[in-house]
mmCIF file of C-alpha atoms and ligand atoms in Angstrom:
data_model
loop_
_atom_site.group_PDB
_atom_site.id
_atom_site.type_symbol
_atom_site.label_atom_id
_atom_site.label_comp_id
_atom_site.label_asym_id
_atom_site.label_seq_id
_atom_site.Cartn_x
_atom_site.Cartn_y
_atom_site.Cartn_z
ATOM 1 C CA MET A 63 0.000 0.000 0.000
ATOM 2 C CA LYS A 64 0.945 3.665 -0.166
ATOM 3 C CA ALA A 65 1.738 5.455 3.081
ATOM 4 C CA VAL A 66 3.576 8.463 4.423
ATOM 5 C CA ILE A 67 6.920 7.456 5.885
ATOM 6 C CA LEU A 68 8.517 9.883 8.332
ATOM 7 C CA GLU A 69 12.173 8.877 8.656
ATOM 8 C CA GLU A 70 13.305 11.761 10.844
ATOM 9 C CA ALA A 71 12.387 15.405 11.318
ATOM 10 C CA ASN A 72 11.752 16.997 7.911
ATOM 11 C CA VAL A 73 12.542 13.758 6.053
ATOM 12 C CA PHE A 74 9.260 12.292 4.840
ATOM 13 C CA ARG A 75 7.701 10.949 1.664
ATOM 14 C CA VAL A 76 4.799 8.947 0.290
ATOM 15 C CA ASP A 77 6.090 5.480 -0.456
ATOM 16 C CA GLU A 78 5.237 1.795 -0.615
ATOM 17 C CA LYS A 79 4.790 0.139 2.770
ATOM 18 C CA ALA A 80 3.804 -3.444 3.564
ATOM 19 C CA ASP A 81 0.034 -3.903 3.916
ATOM 20 C CA PRO A 82 -0.947 -4.308 7.560
ATOM 21 C CA THR A 83 -1.956 -7.839 8.517
ATOM 22 C CA PRO A 84 -4.702 -7.755 11.149
ATOM 23 C CA SER A 85 -4.524 -10.163 14.079
ATOM 24 C CA GLU A 86 -7.633 -12.046 15.247
ATOM 25 C CA ASN A 87 -8.591 -9.079 17.463
ATOM 26 C CA GLU A 88 -8.191 -6.490 14.739
ATOM 27 C CA ALA A 89 -10.073 -5.256 11.703
ATOM 28 C CA LEU A 90 -8.536 -4.167 8.426
ATOM 29 C CA VAL A 91 -9.711 -0.647 7.644
ATOM 30 C CA ARG A 92 -9.572 1.243 4.359
ATOM 31 C CA VAL A 93 -8.670 4.808 5.338
ATOM 32 C CA ARG A 94 -10.854 7.432 3.632
ATOM 33 C CA HIS A 95 -10.030 10.829 5.133
ATOM 34 C CA THR A 96 -7.439 12.025 7.659
ATOM 35 C CA GLY A 97 -7.030 15.520 9.052
ATOM 36 C CA ILE A 98 -3.532 16.949 9.452
ATOM 37 C CA CYS A 99 -3.205 17.880 13.120
ATOM 38 C CA ALA A 100 -0.810 20.359 14.747
ATOM 39 C CA THR A 101 0.717 17.291 16.409
ATOM 40 C CA ASP A 102 1.507 15.797 12.982
ATOM 41 C CA VAL A 103 3.058 19.080 11.860
ATOM 42 C CA ALA A 104 5.172 19.240 15.030
ATOM 43 C CA MET A 105 6.390 15.653 14.502
ATOM 44 C CA ILE A 106 7.114 16.121 10.812
ATOM 45 C CA ARG A 107 8.794 19.520 11.122
ATOM 46 C CA GLY A 108 10.900 18.537 14.122
ATOM 47 C CA LEU A 109 9.082 20.838 16.560
ATOM 48 C CA SER A 110 8.493 17.962 18.959
ATOM 49 C CA PRO A 111 10.823 15.020 19.506
ATOM 50 C CA LEU A 112 9.931 11.928 17.492
ATOM 51 C CA VAL A 113 9.122 9.111 19.886
ATOM 52 C CA ILE A 114 9.784 6.449 17.270
ATOM 53 C CA ALA A 115 11.042 6.544 13.707
ATOM 54 C CA PRO A 116 10.355 5.631 11.025
ATOM 55 C CA ILE A 117 6.648 6.153 11.620
ATOM 56 C CA THR A 118 3.483 6.705 9.604
ATOM 57 C CA PRO A 119 1.650 9.537 11.384
ATOM 58 C CA GLY A 120 -2.078 10.377 11.294
ATOM 59 C CA HIS A 121 -4.743 9.939 13.976
ATOM 60 C CA GLU A 122 -7.748 12.059 12.900
ATOM 61 C CA TRP A 123 -9.368 9.674 10.478
ATOM 62 C CA VAL A 124 -12.484 8.003 9.188
ATOM 63 C CA GLY A 125 -12.557 4.886 7.050
ATOM 64 C CA THR A 126 -14.498 1.792 6.116
ATOM 65 C CA ILE A 127 -14.144 -1.779 7.295
ATOM 66 C CA GLU A 128 -12.400 -3.852 4.659
ATOM 67 C CA GLU A 129 -12.269 -7.055 6.662
ATOM 68 C CA ALA A 130 -13.307 -7.907 10.226
ATOM 69 C CA PRO A 131 -13.446 -11.142 12.242
ATOM 70 C CA LYS A 132 -16.752 -12.921 11.540
ATOM 71 C CA ASP A 133 -17.892 -12.900 15.168
ATOM 72 C CA SER A 134 -17.209 -9.158 15.553
ATOM 73 C CA GLU A 135 -19.862 -6.440 15.426
ATOM 74 C CA TYR A 136 -18.288 -4.915 12.310
ATOM 75 C CA ALA A 137 -19.186 -5.628 8.705
ATOM 76 C CA PRO A 138 -17.326 -4.773 5.499
ATOM 77 C CA GLY A 139 -18.182 -1.308 4.195
ATOM 78 C CA GLU A 140 -19.149 0.034 7.614
ATOM 79 C CA TRP A 141 -17.834 3.534 8.443
ATOM 80 C CA VAL A 142 -15.666 3.749 11.536
ATOM 81 C CA THR A 143 -13.138 5.876 13.324
ATOM 82 C CA MET A 144 -10.750 5.039 16.132
ATOM 83 C CA TYR A 145 -10.256 5.998 19.735
ATOM 84 C CA PRO A 146 -6.500 6.412 19.181
ATOM 85 C CA THR A 147 -5.399 6.498 22.813
ATOM 86 C CA LYS A 148 -3.857 3.435 24.399
ATOM 87 C CA GLY A 149 -2.793 2.752 27.963
ATOM 88 C CA CYS A 150 -1.402 -0.184 29.920
ATOM 89 C CA GLU A 151 -4.944 -1.600 30.395
ATOM 90 C CA VAL A 152 -4.284 -2.625 34.006
ATOM 91 C CA CYS A 153 -3.771 0.571 36.038
ATOM 92 C CA ALA A 154 -6.611 2.323 37.885
ATOM 93 C CA ALA A 155 -6.913 5.024 35.194
ATOM 94 C CA CYS A 156 -7.131 2.460 32.379
ATOM 95 C CA LEU A 157 -9.675 0.335 34.257
ATOM 96 C CA ASP A 158 -11.717 3.511 34.711
ATOM 97 C CA GLU A 159 -11.578 4.122 30.910
ATOM 98 C CA ARG A 160 -9.235 7.079 31.310
ATOM 99 C CA PRO A 161 -6.154 5.843 29.415
ATOM 100 C CA HIS A 162 -5.228 9.492 28.809
ATOM 101 C CA HIS A 163 -4.226 9.504 32.503
ATOM 102 C CA CYS A 164 -2.166 6.307 32.223
ATOM 103 C CA ASN A 165 1.585 6.559 32.773
ATOM 104 C CA SER A 166 2.129 4.606 29.562
ATOM 105 C CA PHE A 167 -0.286 6.827 27.608
ATOM 106 C CA ARG A 168 0.291 6.674 23.883
ATOM 107 C CA VAL A 169 -1.566 7.645 20.745
ATOM 108 C CA ILE A 170 -1.504 5.434 17.660
ATOM 109 C CA GLY A 171 0.085 7.463 14.870
ATOM 110 C CA VAL A 172 1.955 9.695 17.324
ATOM 111 C CA HIS A 173 3.822 7.501 19.808
ATOM 112 C CA GLN A 174 3.231 4.232 17.992
ATOM 113 C CA ASP A 175 3.433 3.335 14.288
ATOM 114 C CA GLY A 176 0.231 2.636 12.378
ATOM 115 C CA GLY A 177 -1.039 6.136 11.637
ATOM 116 C CA SER A 178 -3.618 6.866 8.984
ATOM 117 C CA PHE A 179 -1.685 8.723 6.305
ATOM 118 C CA ALA A 180 -1.859 5.350 4.591
ATOM 119 C CA GLU A 181 -4.312 3.344 2.524
ATOM 120 C CA TYR A 182 -4.953 0.655 5.138
ATOM 121 C CA LEU A 183 -4.792 0.195 8.890
ATOM 122 C CA ALA A 184 -5.077 -2.785 11.206
ATOM 123 C CA VAL A 185 -7.127 -1.504 14.138
ATOM 124 C CA PRO A 186 -7.798 -3.317 17.430
ATOM 125 C CA LEU A 187 -11.551 -4.012 17.590
ATOM 126 C CA ASP A 188 -11.845 -2.397 21.013
ATOM 127 C CA GLN A 189 -10.411 0.886 19.664
ATOM 128 C CA LEU A 190 -12.965 1.133 16.833
ATOM 129 C CA ILE A 191 -15.887 3.545 17.049
ATOM 130 C CA LYS A 192 -18.945 3.384 14.785
ATOM 131 C CA LEU A 193 -19.805 6.662 13.082
ATOM 132 C CA PRO A 194 -23.263 8.207 12.772
ATOM 133 C CA GLU A 195 -24.417 8.429 9.161
ATOM 134 C CA THR A 196 -23.907 12.198 8.941
ATOM 135 C CA LEU A 197 -20.166 11.562 9.337
ATOM 136 C CA HIS A 198 -19.744 8.905 6.650
ATOM 137 C CA ASN A 199 -17.685 11.395 4.664
ATOM 138 C CA ILE A 200 -14.822 13.896 4.900
ATOM 139 C CA HIS A 201 -16.535 15.764 7.758
ATOM 140 C CA GLY A 202 -16.034 12.753 10.002
ATOM 141 C CA ALA A 203 -12.287 13.461 10.014
ATOM 142 C CA LEU A 204 -13.023 16.496 12.196
ATOM 143 C CA ALA A 205 -14.666 14.441 14.934
ATOM 144 C CA GLU A 206 -11.328 13.899 16.706
ATOM 145 C CA PRO A 207 -10.380 17.585 17.086
ATOM 146 C CA ALA A 208 -14.028 18.334 17.943
ATOM 147 C CA THR A 209 -13.714 15.823 20.776
ATOM 148 C CA VAL A 210 -10.712 17.741 22.130
ATOM 149 C CA GLY A 211 -13.114 20.706 22.282
ATOM 150 C CA VAL A 212 -15.779 18.605 23.989
ATOM 151 C CA HIS A 213 -13.330 17.425 26.636
ATOM 152 C CA ALA A 214 -12.129 20.970 27.363
ATOM 153 C CA ASN A 215 -15.746 22.096 27.819
ATOM 154 C CA LEU A 216 -16.460 19.181 30.146
ATOM 155 C CA GLN A 217 -13.331 19.976 32.157
ATOM 156 C CA GLY A 218 -14.391 23.625 32.379
ATOM 157 C CA GLY A 219 -17.869 22.806 33.665
ATOM 158 C CA MET A 220 -19.536 24.358 30.636
ATOM 159 C CA ALA A 221 -23.289 24.919 31.063
ATOM 160 C CA ALA A 222 -26.005 26.983 29.402
ATOM 161 C CA GLY A 223 -25.798 30.706 30.094
ATOM 162 C CA LYS A 224 -22.029 30.858 30.720
ATOM 163 C CA ARG A 225 -19.953 33.697 29.292
ATOM 164 C CA VAL A 226 -16.948 32.195 27.537
ATOM 165 C CA ALA A 227 -13.718 33.429 25.956
ATOM 166 C CA VAL A 228 -11.338 31.263 23.935
ATOM 167 C CA ILE A 229 -7.683 32.288 23.607
ATOM 168 C CA GLY A 230 -6.152 30.756 20.473
ATOM 169 C CA ALA A 231 -8.758 30.652 17.707
ATOM 170 C CA GLY A 232 -7.341 28.020 15.332
ATOM 171 C CA THR A 233 -8.774 24.535 14.863
ATOM 172 C CA ILE A 234 -9.009 23.544 18.522
ATOM 173 C CA GLY A 235 -10.127 26.984 19.680
ATOM 174 C CA SER A 236 -12.822 27.022 16.994
ATOM 175 C CA MET A 237 -13.987 23.607 18.161
ATOM 176 C CA ILE A 238 -14.093 24.732 21.799
ATOM 177 C CA GLY A 239 -16.113 27.817 20.888
ATOM 178 C CA GLN A 240 -18.586 25.839 18.800
ATOM 179 C CA VAL A 241 -19.070 23.198 21.494
ATOM 180 C CA ALA A 242 -19.653 25.960 24.075
ATOM 181 C CA ARG A 243 -22.217 27.580 21.797
ATOM 182 C CA GLY A 244 -23.821 24.212 21.100
ATOM 183 C CA TRP A 245 -24.209 23.754 24.840
ATOM 184 C CA GLY A 246 -25.875 27.117 25.285
ATOM 185 C CA ALA A 247 -23.110 29.604 26.094
ATOM 186 C CA ALA A 248 -24.555 33.091 26.563
ATOM 187 C CA ASP A 249 -21.549 34.602 24.806
ATOM 188 C CA VAL A 250 -18.361 33.367 23.131
ATOM 189 C CA VAL A 251 -15.493 35.777 22.431
ATOM 190 C CA MET A 252 -12.588 34.497 20.338
ATOM 191 C CA VAL A 253 -9.059 35.808 20.981
ATOM 192 C CA ASP A 254 -6.011 35.394 18.724
ATOM 193 C CA ARG A 255 -2.879 37.166 17.546
ATOM 194 C CA MET A 256 -3.454 36.314 13.855
ATOM 195 C CA PRO A 257 -5.748 38.768 12.026
ATOM 196 C CA ALA A 258 -6.825 35.968 9.630
ATOM 197 C CA ARG A 259 -8.420 34.196 12.567
ATOM 198 C CA GLN A 260 -10.911 37.042 12.910
ATOM 199 C CA LYS A 261 -12.343 36.160 9.510
ATOM 200 C CA LEU A 262 -12.521 32.486 10.453
ATOM 201 C CA ALA A 263 -14.235 33.337 13.736
ATOM 202 C CA ALA A 264 -16.740 35.597 11.964
ATOM 203 C CA ASP A 265 -17.464 32.910 9.353
ATOM 204 C CA LEU A 266 -18.166 30.494 12.195
ATOM 205 C CA GLY A 267 -20.599 33.024 13.642
ATOM 206 C CA PHE A 268 -18.346 34.481 16.346
ATOM 207 C CA GLU A 269 -18.591 38.211 15.704
ATOM 208 C CA ARG A 270 -16.852 39.091 18.949
ATOM 209 C CA PHE A 271 -13.080 38.891 18.508
ATOM 210 C CA VAL A 272 -10.029 40.352 20.250
ATOM 211 C CA LEU A 273 -6.686 40.703 18.494
ATOM 212 C CA VAL A 274 -3.763 40.105 20.864
ATOM 213 C CA GLY A 275 -0.555 42.073 20.494
ATOM 214 C CA ASP A 276 -1.532 45.735 20.429
ATOM 215 C CA GLY A 277 -1.468 46.093 24.223
ATOM 216 C CA ASP A 278 -5.204 46.780 24.429
ATOM 217 C CA GLU A 279 -6.343 43.166 24.557
ATOM 218 C CA GLN A 280 -7.346 43.253 28.225
ATOM 219 C CA GLU A 281 -9.474 46.335 27.765
ATOM 220 C CA ASN A 282 -10.933 45.077 24.492
ATOM 221 C CA LEU A 283 -11.852 41.717 25.965
ATOM 222 C CA LEU A 284 -13.623 43.200 28.979
ATOM 223 C CA ALA A 285 -15.359 45.716 26.720
ATOM 224 C CA TYR A 286 -17.560 42.821 25.607
ATOM 225 C CA ASP A 287 -19.911 43.006 28.606
ATOM 226 C CA GLY A 288 -17.325 42.458 31.341
ATOM 227 C CA GLU A 289 -15.840 39.410 33.006
ATOM 228 C CA PHE A 290 -16.210 35.792 31.958
ATOM 229 C CA ASP A 291 -17.290 32.553 33.619
ATOM 230 C CA ILE A 292 -14.893 30.320 31.676
ATOM 231 C CA ILE A 293 -11.773 31.166 29.682
ATOM 232 C CA PHE A 294 -10.034 28.502 27.626
ATOM 233 C CA ASP A 295 -6.325 29.094 27.021
ATOM 234 C CA ASN A 296 -4.890 27.171 24.062
ATOM 235 C CA VAL A 297 -1.654 29.118 24.154
ATOM 236 C CA CYS A 298 -0.631 29.166 27.845
ATOM 237 C CA VAL A 299 2.190 31.695 27.753
ATOM 238 C CA GLU A 300 2.542 34.197 30.587
ATOM 239 C CA GLN A 301 0.742 36.917 28.635
ATOM 240 C CA THR A 302 -2.321 34.804 27.829
ATOM 241 C CA LEU A 303 -2.557 33.287 31.312
ATOM 242 C CA GLU A 304 -2.506 36.785 32.753
ATOM 243 C CA LEU A 305 -5.138 37.938 30.280
ATOM 244 C CA ALA A 306 -7.304 34.978 31.267
ATOM 245 C CA ALA A 307 -6.896 35.443 35.036
ATOM 246 C CA ASN A 308 -7.621 39.166 34.826
ATOM 247 C CA SER A 309 -10.723 38.629 32.698
ATOM 248 C CA LEU A 310 -12.502 36.022 34.829
ATOM 249 C CA LYS A 311 -15.312 36.648 37.298
ATOM 250 C CA SER A 312 -14.644 35.667 40.888
ATOM 251 C CA GLY A 313 -15.103 31.918 41.104
ATOM 252 C CA GLY A 314 -14.515 31.654 37.345
ATOM 253 C CA THR A 315 -12.651 28.845 35.621
ATOM 254 C CA MET A 316 -9.526 28.909 33.507
ATOM 255 C CA VAL A 317 -9.054 25.828 31.324
ATOM 256 C CA THR A 318 -5.473 25.367 30.136
ATOM 257 C CA LEU A 319 -4.872 22.971 27.269
ATOM 258 C CA ALA A 320 -1.820 24.018 25.251
ATOM 259 C CA PHE A 321 0.735 21.230 24.879
ATOM 260 C CA PRO A 322 3.430 21.961 27.505
ATOM 261 C CA HIS A 323 7.015 22.695 26.562
ATOM 262 C CA ASP A 324 9.663 20.671 28.321
ATOM 263 C CA GLY A 325 10.073 22.011 31.845
ATOM 264 C CA GLN A 326 7.362 24.632 31.352
ATOM 265 C CA LYS A 327 5.842 26.112 34.497
ATOM 266 C CA LEU A 328 2.371 27.593 34.659
ATOM 267 C CA VAL A 329 2.743 31.206 35.775
ATOM 268 C CA VAL A 330 -0.479 32.942 36.773
ATOM 269 C CA PRO A 331 -0.924 36.248 38.632
ATOM 270 C CA TYR A 332 -1.404 34.753 42.071
ATOM 271 C CA MET A 333 -2.960 37.788 43.767
ATOM 272 C CA THR A 334 -5.740 37.943 41.172
ATOM 273 C CA ALA A 335 -6.311 34.195 41.227
ATOM 274 C CA TYR A 336 -6.346 34.215 45.043
ATOM 275 C CA ARG A 337 -8.659 37.175 45.459
ATOM 276 C CA ARG A 338 -11.110 35.848 42.908
ATOM 277 C CA GLU A 339 -10.807 32.239 44.062
ATOM 278 C CA LEU A 340 -10.360 31.157 40.468
ATOM 279 C CA HIS A 341 -10.485 27.545 39.401
ATOM 280 C CA ILE A 342 -7.642 26.442 37.172
ATOM 281 C CA VAL A 343 -8.265 23.134 35.429
ATOM 282 C CA PHE A 344 -6.236 21.281 32.839
ATOM 283 C CA SER A 345 -7.516 19.505 29.772
ATOM 284 C CA ARG A 346 -5.604 16.822 27.938
ATOM 285 C CA ASN A 347 -6.820 14.784 24.989
ATOM 286 C CA TYR A 348 -10.229 13.195 25.743
ATOM 287 C CA ALA A 349 -11.903 10.168 27.247
ATOM 288 C CA ARG A 350 -13.670 7.616 25.097
ATOM 289 C CA GLY A 351 -17.116 8.649 26.334
ATOM 290 C CA ASP A 352 -16.515 12.217 25.101
ATOM 291 C CA TRP A 353 -17.023 11.055 21.506
ATOM 292 C CA ASP A 354 -20.758 10.556 22.087
ATOM 293 C CA HIS A 355 -21.097 14.277 22.814
ATOM 294 C CA THR A 356 -19.173 15.028 19.614
ATOM 295 C CA PHE A 357 -21.444 12.868 17.469
ATOM 296 C CA ASP A 358 -24.498 14.484 19.024
ATOM 297 C CA LEU A 359 -23.208 18.021 18.352
ATOM 298 C CA MET A 360 -21.992 17.218 14.834
ATOM 299 C CA SER A 361 -25.226 15.469 13.891
ATOM 300 C CA LYS A 362 -27.130 18.595 14.955
ATOM 301 C CA GLY A 363 -24.890 20.760 12.768
ATOM 302 C CA ALA A 364 -23.354 22.574 15.756
ATOM 303 C CA ILE A 365 -19.850 22.245 14.262
ATOM 304 C CA ASP A 366 -19.332 24.007 10.917
ATOM 305 C CA THR A 367 -16.904 21.500 9.432
ATOM 306 C CA GLU A 368 -17.541 22.853 5.934
ATOM 307 C CA ARG A 369 -15.910 26.166 6.858
ATOM 308 C CA MET A 370 -13.123 24.506 8.807
ATOM 309 C CA ILE A 371 -11.905 22.225 6.006
ATOM 310 C CA SER A 372 -9.537 24.441 4.021
ATOM 311 C CA GLY A 373 -7.983 21.817 1.780
ATOM 312 C CA ASP A 374 -8.520 18.253 0.578
ATOM 313 C CA TYR A 375 -5.486 16.556 -0.984
ATOM 314 C CA PRO A 376 -4.975 13.020 -2.263
ATOM 315 C CA LEU A 377 -2.474 10.950 -0.274
ATOM 316 C CA GLU A 378 0.055 11.146 -3.142
ATOM 317 C CA ASN A 379 0.162 14.936 -2.629
ATOM 318 C CA PHE A 380 0.877 14.776 1.097
ATOM 319 C CA VAL A 381 4.185 16.629 0.751
ATOM 320 C CA SER A 382 2.595 19.559 -1.098
ATOM 321 C CA ALA A 383 -0.244 19.637 1.451
ATOM 322 C CA MET A 384 2.365 20.011 4.197
ATOM 323 C CA ASP A 385 4.152 22.740 2.235
ATOM 324 C CA ASP A 386 0.900 24.653 1.686
ATOM 325 C CA LEU A 387 0.147 24.469 5.398
ATOM 326 C CA ARG A 388 3.561 25.945 6.157
ATOM 327 C CA ASP A 389 3.570 28.568 3.393
ATOM 328 C CA LYS A 390 -0.043 29.763 3.619
ATOM 329 C CA PRO A 391 -0.927 29.695 7.316
ATOM 330 C CA ASP A 392 -3.534 32.426 6.833
ATOM 331 C CA GLU A 393 -5.469 30.349 4.316
ATOM 332 C CA HIS A 394 -5.593 27.085 6.175
ATOM 333 C CA VAL A 395 -7.562 25.742 9.089
ATOM 334 C CA LYS A 396 -7.925 21.967 8.694
ATOM 335 C CA VAL A 397 -6.286 20.237 5.764
ATOM 336 C CA VAL A 398 -7.588 16.756 5.010
ATOM 337 C CA ILE A 399 -5.816 13.961 3.153
ATOM 338 C CA SER A 400 -8.126 11.641 1.218
ATOM 339 C CA THR A 401 -7.202 8.128 0.141
HETATM 340 ZN ZN1 ZN B 892 -5.000 15.655 16.630
HETATM 341 ZN ZN1 ZN B 893 -2.825 2.307 32.411
#
């Protein structure tokens, strides 16, 4: 089959790779669509250390069953995706279906070979997830990043009537904002340092936007009807954490979810956080049960995947898709590879 092979940082190509041979507990899946995630970009461009190499990346996918064990609940042609997180399966977190808290946490296609920038995958049956009919197409590839948004909202205690701000208005921020709106947020303000993100936010129906970098962001954010109940920080640098802390109501919640740099410390203005008795919660990845919320929201049309998909490239053109993402950051939100 054809697959992307990442040999080392910045050394990658589409090449022939042996077809996967499923074991008796696995199904063979024909990959249909895979989103390129910031994690893939970081791996491929050497912005995060490669855990193993060579590796075929890709974890935001939908596909169809090619072959499944006869006694399984899957039939050829059926549309599926994968819960890509694996744990040790024996620790308390794993037994509680929270492998994202397991000490041996790993994601297929990130920390383990077998990613979906390939024509076929062998997928453990217990990692497969059936897709609702509305997602039997390219839009299904956005279910995984949408689930990151669902998890962040669950962590933040999102409920109807809350005033919300989202710092970092790219793919994940847009998902967080749309989930919050889908769950009845009274207000969602998007915050970013890239002017192009204002257009994206507006297209997604978020008219309220604050551009970071001119020094007026604090004032501009609070100008939208005052302090917030929940602020999601996808960036988590000192400046954004301070902006978040200073813009929350007393008793408000800051949800931090940027991927941490090695040795990074979370620096928040303690006096503000103390006086306001802020809640600071962290959000990593998602739990398996979070996907049900995603399917519900996506089936209702709460996530505008049409606007978020900025490119659809065949697998053979993976290298040019990556180059376009790098060279035209203003034009792209989610680029999908179709096989
Ligand atoms: Zn991802
Ligand atoms: Zn475990």
